[in-house]
Amino acid sequence: MNRPTQRATNETLDADGPAPRWSYPSDGDPRVSDLYGTIDEELASNDSGFSLGNVRLLRYHGVFQQDDRDVRNGVERQYRFMLRLRATGGKFTARQLVGLLDLSESHGENGLHITSRQGLQLSGIRKRELRAVMRGIADLGLTTLATGGHFGCNIMCCPAPDARDAVSAALHATADAIDASLSPRVDAYDAIWLGAGETTMGPDGLRRVDRPSGPALSRRPSTPAEPAPNGSPENARTLPQKFKIGLATVFDNCTEIHAQDLGLLAAVEDGRIVGYNVLIGGSMRNTFSIASRGSSLGSPVAFIDVDRAVDVVRAVIGIFGEFGNREDQTRGRFKYLVQDWGLDRLRGAIEDRIGPLEPPRALEIVGHNDHLGWHEQGEGRWFLGLLVHNGRFDNNASDDSPRDTGPLRDGRFDPSRAARWKDAARRIAGRLAGEFRFTPQRNVLLCGIDARDRDEVDAIVEECGIPAADRLSYLRRHSESCPGLPQCPAAITESERRLPSLLDELERELEQRGLNDERIAVRMTGCPFGCTRCYLADIAIVGRTVEREPRQDKYAIFLGGGDLGQRLAMLYRDLVPADEIIATLAPLLTAFREQRREGESLADFFVRMEP
């Protein structure tokens, strides 16, 4: 039996670890050559987890090792695995969603989790069941490949379908073309998880081509611990760090493209997209102790025609792969190359690869939609947007559930009742809604519903305890948190489990001041990495540190982002104990009520008043 020689712990996994070597060859057919490690051998062991080196490699496969920090208590850790699925623009067919729910019930935690990049996650998978679940995912035409590690992340795109003009279809066509161009073909993924076959991703989803087993699948190239010599064929490299891409229009910045490494902002004229402003250098990750390593907004560098989008994205990623910082992983993200080079030099480097670029246009973002409620889709169809509290797509009903979540009662979330998402999805999928799309705010759109079926869908939603959009306050509708403790290895403090009670307290403070109808949203995270794009919110509450005896979580409070996703919040107070967060905000709310200008939002008020 091949036992791990070094056990991975949550605390030892910093960022994404050393990068296996990878490149985009000029023929447009990327291939990873050395993501095998000893994963196959360790799958056969009786240990619940993998060794540290394989844990890092598994991220490139979209497989993440976790353990429940609530139940450690000095005993040997029992690891489980989270699988992250790739889905450009958050699109899943009814068959795919039901199939994933089946897998979560037979092998996982009886539910799915929507990510802030519009993907889905299955959690609670045992090591011995990984291969079966991965094959089940492939049978649904889906993949976990390139959802972690130093790859391009899931490409974000406004999910709202609209057949009444060409904008929605064109936006998704661009996103799908970029994804098809960048998606790697990985022998290791095929060999370890799917057997003697090859998978490729294209605009129509995952395709598998069976082939005989042989030396090509059994070979084990050099591992990151044994790097190939410079100049050898195996010296292809990954990106220096992960790379995030998003698309939006000026009318709806729901994907918050200023937070992306590369954003494409569509210019729309006469109901069609005429081109994109290219924004580069956004990132939400924040290193508090170093001023130059804070969060950053993407900056416009060029305007391009629609048919140049793929070429520009590949050129930017090529520059990042060639010149990004590989020596210092803390400065590996693309934003640091943008800082070091400046926009003019980067623009010149892009032009060297693909030819002249137009200067960016003066495009103004005027909307940021959550797409909740009923909306006409065109061609006699409608879609219904529904809130999924913190992205938990399950029947969060059990009395022993560790999450303080649930639908509304008297305008507030009541954890004693259940929002039965799995039941609703199974009743609606296929027969009433042919497609499910997940939003950047981790909500769901039930798409393709015939106008005659709206009443039946409403009845199912009501029976399953899911609140309609018109029953939600703005604060409840737009506030969210990352999962945080107990399973996220990066979490320092509570987030998801603390947010409901914090919102209860904040709502009382707002009501006392007559501010309960204000457009105020809170985003809470358990660490500074910014996974919910928290630094764009009106109020961001960010986990900073924890005192152990007695336990006391402390947070940084940021203010001043706003509702258009294009302004960074500023640090207001640091190291605030959890039980003092509302007391710290209360004087600001009073000042806002007494000194605000007509029509001024809380975020705008703070920006105006802050010296």
PDB file of C-alpha atoms in Angstrom, residues 143-278:
ATOM      1  CA  THR A 143     -15.790  18.891 -16.222  1.00  0.00           C
ATOM      2  CA  THR A 144     -13.899  20.052 -13.149  1.00  0.00           C
ATOM      3  CA  LEU A 145     -10.759  20.701 -15.189  1.00  0.00           C
ATOM      4  CA  ALA A 146      -9.155  24.158 -14.954  1.00  0.00           C
ATOM      5  CA  THR A 147     -11.331  25.370 -12.085  1.00  0.00           C
ATOM      6  CA  GLY A 148      -8.342  25.643  -9.756  1.00  0.00           C
ATOM      7  CA  GLY A 149      -4.593  26.036  -9.877  1.00  0.00           C
ATOM      8  CA  HIS A 150      -2.771  28.387 -12.214  1.00  0.00           C
ATOM      9  CA  PHE A 151      -5.276  28.179 -15.059  1.00  0.00           C
ATOM     10  CA  GLY A 152      -7.798  30.591 -16.464  1.00  0.00           C
ATOM     11  CA  CYS A 153     -10.775  30.477 -14.070  1.00  0.00           C
ATOM     12  CA  ASN A 154     -14.405  29.958 -15.032  1.00  0.00           C
ATOM     13  CA  ILE A 155     -15.353  32.709 -17.477  1.00  0.00           C
ATOM     14  CA  MET A 156     -18.088  34.966 -16.164  1.00  0.00           C
ATOM     15  CA  CYS A 157     -20.865  36.376 -18.313  1.00  0.00           C
ATOM     16  CA  CYS A 158     -24.208  38.001 -17.546  1.00  0.00           C
ATOM     17  CA  PRO A 159     -26.528  34.974 -17.315  1.00  0.00           C
ATOM     18  CA  ALA A 160     -29.833  36.641 -18.215  1.00  0.00           C
ATOM     19  CA  PRO A 161     -31.193  35.204 -21.497  1.00  0.00           C
ATOM     20  CA  ASP A 162     -33.017  37.533 -23.871  1.00  0.00           C
ATOM     21  CA  ALA A 163     -33.992  36.501 -27.382  1.00  0.00           C
ATOM     22  CA  ARG A 164     -35.577  39.877 -28.102  1.00  0.00           C
ATOM     23  CA  ASP A 165     -32.274  41.377 -29.236  1.00  0.00           C
ATOM     24  CA  ALA A 166     -28.842  40.089 -30.220  1.00  0.00           C
ATOM     25  CA  VAL A 167     -26.911  41.283 -27.159  1.00  0.00           C
ATOM     26  CA  SER A 168     -27.317  38.325 -24.797  1.00  0.00           C
ATOM     27  CA  ALA A 169     -26.590  35.721 -27.469  1.00  0.00           C
ATOM     28  CA  ALA A 170     -23.554  37.651 -28.737  1.00  0.00           C
ATOM     29  CA  LEU A 171     -22.147  38.099 -25.232  1.00  0.00           C
ATOM     30  CA  HIS A 172     -22.413  34.375 -24.522  1.00  0.00           C
ATOM     31  CA  ALA A 173     -21.008  33.510 -27.943  1.00  0.00           C
ATOM     32  CA  THR A 174     -17.907  35.564 -27.151  1.00  0.00           C
ATOM     33  CA  ALA A 175     -17.557  33.975 -23.704  1.00  0.00           C
ATOM     34  CA  ASP A 176     -17.954  30.469 -25.136  1.00  0.00           C
ATOM     35  CA  ALA A 177     -15.396  31.160 -27.867  1.00  0.00           C
ATOM     36  CA  ILE A 178     -12.857  32.392 -25.314  1.00  0.00           C
ATOM     37  CA  ASP A 179     -13.454  29.344 -23.135  1.00  0.00           C
ATOM     38  CA  ALA A 180     -13.045  26.970 -26.083  1.00  0.00           C
ATOM     39  CA  SER A 181      -9.817  28.704 -27.059  1.00  0.00           C
ATOM     40  CA  LEU A 182      -8.287  28.513 -23.585  1.00  0.00           C
ATOM     41  CA  SER A 183      -9.529  25.168 -22.272  1.00  0.00           C
ATOM     42  CA  PRO A 184      -6.614  22.747 -21.936  1.00  0.00           C
ATOM     43  CA  ARG A 185      -6.553  19.115 -22.997  1.00  0.00           C
ATOM     44  CA  VAL A 186      -5.065  17.109 -20.168  1.00  0.00           C
ATOM     45  CA  ASP A 187      -3.825  13.538 -20.484  1.00  0.00           C
ATOM     46  CA  ALA A 188      -3.462  13.252 -16.708  1.00  0.00           C
ATOM     47  CA  TYR A 189      -7.104  14.197 -16.132  1.00  0.00           C
ATOM     48  CA  ASP A 190      -8.285  11.642 -18.659  1.00  0.00           C
ATOM     49  CA  ALA A 191      -6.031   8.866 -17.444  1.00  0.00           C
ATOM     50  CA  ILE A 192      -6.611   9.284 -13.709  1.00  0.00           C
ATOM     51  CA  TRP A 193     -10.333   9.965 -13.633  1.00  0.00           C
ATOM     52  CA  LEU A 194     -11.896   8.772 -16.873  1.00  0.00           C
ATOM     53  CA  GLY A 195      -9.783   5.810 -17.967  1.00  0.00           C
ATOM     54  CA  ALA A 196      -8.498   5.311 -21.508  1.00  0.00           C
ATOM     55  CA  GLY A 197     -10.147   8.299 -23.082  1.00  0.00           C
ATOM     56  CA  GLU A 198      -9.501  11.899 -23.968  1.00  0.00           C
ATOM     57  CA  THR A 199     -11.667  14.889 -23.092  1.00  0.00           C
ATOM     58  CA  THR A 200     -11.750  18.254 -24.800  1.00  0.00           C
ATOM     59  CA  MET A 201     -13.884  21.298 -24.109  1.00  0.00           C
ATOM     60  CA  GLY A 202     -15.541  23.322 -26.836  1.00  0.00           C
ATOM     61  CA  PRO A 203     -18.453  25.728 -27.308  1.00  0.00           C
ATOM     62  CA  ASP A 204     -20.925  22.825 -27.052  1.00  0.00           C
ATOM     63  CA  GLY A 205     -19.457  21.385 -23.871  1.00  0.00           C
ATOM     64  CA  LEU A 206     -17.268  18.447 -22.977  1.00  0.00           C
ATOM     65  CA  ARG A 207     -16.564  15.677 -25.499  1.00  0.00           C
ATOM     66  CA  ARG A 208     -14.895  12.363 -24.763  1.00  0.00           C
ATOM     67  CA  VAL A 209     -13.068  10.292 -27.376  1.00  0.00           C
ATOM     68  CA  ASP A 210     -12.212   6.744 -26.328  1.00  0.00           C
ATOM     69  CA  ARG A 211      -8.845   5.371 -27.340  1.00  0.00           C
ATOM     70  CA  PRO A 212      -6.849   2.240 -26.485  1.00  0.00           C
ATOM     71  CA  SER A 213      -4.708   2.357 -23.373  1.00  0.00           C
ATOM     72  CA  GLY A 214      -0.977   2.234 -23.862  1.00  0.00           C
ATOM     73  CA  PRO A 215       2.309   3.976 -23.162  1.00  0.00           C
ATOM     74  CA  ALA A 216       0.878   7.433 -23.814  1.00  0.00           C
ATOM     75  CA  LEU A 217      -1.435   7.029 -20.830  1.00  0.00           C
ATOM     76  CA  SER A 218       0.842   5.073 -18.544  1.00  0.00           C
ATOM     77  CA  ARG A 219       3.842   7.389 -18.778  1.00  0.00           C
ATOM     78  CA  ARG A 220       4.707   9.584 -15.816  1.00  0.00           C
ATOM     79  CA  PRO A 221       6.497  12.774 -16.886  1.00  0.00           C
ATOM     80  CA  SER A 222       8.623  14.820 -14.521  1.00  0.00           C
ATOM     81  CA  THR A 223       6.830  16.218 -11.471  1.00  0.00           C
ATOM     82  CA  PRO A 224       7.168  19.717  -9.977  1.00  0.00           C
ATOM     83  CA  ALA A 225       9.639  18.275  -7.451  1.00  0.00           C
ATOM     84  CA  GLU A 226      11.851  17.090 -10.335  1.00  0.00           C
ATOM     85  CA  PRO A 227      11.771  19.921 -12.883  1.00  0.00           C
ATOM     86  CA  ALA A 228      12.838  19.215 -16.430  1.00  0.00           C
ATOM     87  CA  PRO A 229      15.973  20.992 -17.679  1.00  0.00           C
ATOM     88  CA  ASN A 230      15.510  24.320 -19.423  1.00  0.00           C
ATOM     89  CA  GLY A 231      14.995  23.903 -23.125  1.00  0.00           C
ATOM     90  CA  SER A 232      13.601  20.382 -22.966  1.00  0.00           C
ATOM     91  CA  PRO A 233      10.143  19.626 -24.409  1.00  0.00           C
ATOM     92  CA  GLU A 234       8.796  19.053 -20.894  1.00  0.00           C
ATOM     93  CA  ASN A 235       9.680  22.589 -19.806  1.00  0.00           C
ATOM     94  CA  ALA A 236       6.266  23.970 -20.770  1.00  0.00           C
ATOM     95  CA  ARG A 237       4.818  26.027 -17.914  1.00  0.00           C
ATOM     96  CA  THR A 238       1.552  26.941 -16.253  1.00  0.00           C
ATOM     97  CA  LEU A 239       0.529  30.539 -15.777  1.00  0.00           C
ATOM     98  CA  PRO A 240       2.240  32.294 -12.876  1.00  0.00           C
ATOM     99  CA  GLN A 241      -1.110  32.407 -11.047  1.00  0.00           C
ATOM    100  CA  LYS A 242      -4.816  32.002 -11.696  1.00  0.00           C
ATOM    101  CA  PHE A 243      -6.379  34.315 -14.289  1.00  0.00           C
ATOM    102  CA  LYS A 244      -9.950  35.629 -14.133  1.00  0.00           C
ATOM    103  CA  ILE A 245     -12.019  36.799 -17.113  1.00  0.00           C
ATOM    104  CA  GLY A 246     -15.476  38.390 -17.171  1.00  0.00           C
ATOM    105  CA  LEU A 247     -17.837  39.974 -19.714  1.00  0.00           C
ATOM    106  CA  ALA A 248     -20.524  42.601 -19.126  1.00  0.00           C
ATOM    107  CA  THR A 249     -22.472  45.348 -20.854  1.00  0.00           C
ATOM    108  CA  VAL A 250     -22.738  48.994 -19.875  1.00  0.00           C
ATOM    109  CA  PHE A 251     -26.374  48.312 -18.937  1.00  0.00           C
ATOM    110  CA  ASP A 252     -25.584  45.451 -16.567  1.00  0.00           C
ATOM    111  CA  ASN A 253     -22.292  44.980 -14.737  1.00  0.00           C
ATOM    112  CA  CYS A 254     -23.508  42.010 -12.694  1.00  0.00           C
ATOM    113  CA  THR A 255     -20.186  40.217 -13.336  1.00  0.00           C
ATOM    114  CA  GLU A 256     -18.274  43.181 -11.884  1.00  0.00           C
ATOM    115  CA  ILE A 257     -15.620  43.236 -14.570  1.00  0.00           C
ATOM    116  CA  HIS A 258     -13.407  45.743 -12.741  1.00  0.00           C
ATOM    117  CA  ALA A 259     -12.558  42.915 -10.335  1.00  0.00           C
ATOM    118  CA  GLN A 260     -11.301  40.648 -13.138  1.00  0.00           C
ATOM    119  CA  ASP A 261      -7.753  40.180 -14.390  1.00  0.00           C
ATOM    120  CA  LEU A 262      -9.258  40.868 -17.819  1.00  0.00           C
ATOM    121  CA  GLY A 263     -12.709  42.319 -18.387  1.00  0.00           C
ATOM    122  CA  LEU A 264     -14.601  42.899 -21.610  1.00  0.00           C
ATOM    123  CA  LEU A 265     -17.172  45.707 -21.394  1.00  0.00           C
ATOM    124  CA  ALA A 266     -19.551  45.580 -24.346  1.00  0.00           C
ATOM    125  CA  ALA A 267     -20.525  48.721 -26.230  1.00  0.00           C
ATOM    126  CA  VAL A 268     -24.116  48.359 -27.461  1.00  0.00           C
ATOM    127  CA  GLU A 269     -25.641  50.296 -30.352  1.00  0.00           C
ATOM    128  CA  ASP A 270     -29.061  49.686 -31.901  1.00  0.00           C
ATOM    129  CA  GLY A 271     -29.530  46.429 -30.023  1.00  0.00           C
ATOM    130  CA  ARG A 272     -26.224  44.810 -30.925  1.00  0.00           C
ATOM    131  CA  ILE A 273     -22.691  44.627 -29.555  1.00  0.00           C
ATOM    132  CA  VAL A 274     -20.284  46.686 -31.667  1.00  0.00           C
ATOM    133  CA  GLY A 275     -17.144  45.980 -29.666  1.00  0.00           C
ATOM    134  CA  TYR A 276     -15.551  45.780 -26.242  1.00  0.00           C
ATOM    135  CA  ASN A 277     -13.476  47.955 -23.991  1.00  0.00           C
ATOM    136  CA  VAL A 278     -10.659  45.771 -22.654  1.00  0.00           C
TER     137      VAL A 278
END
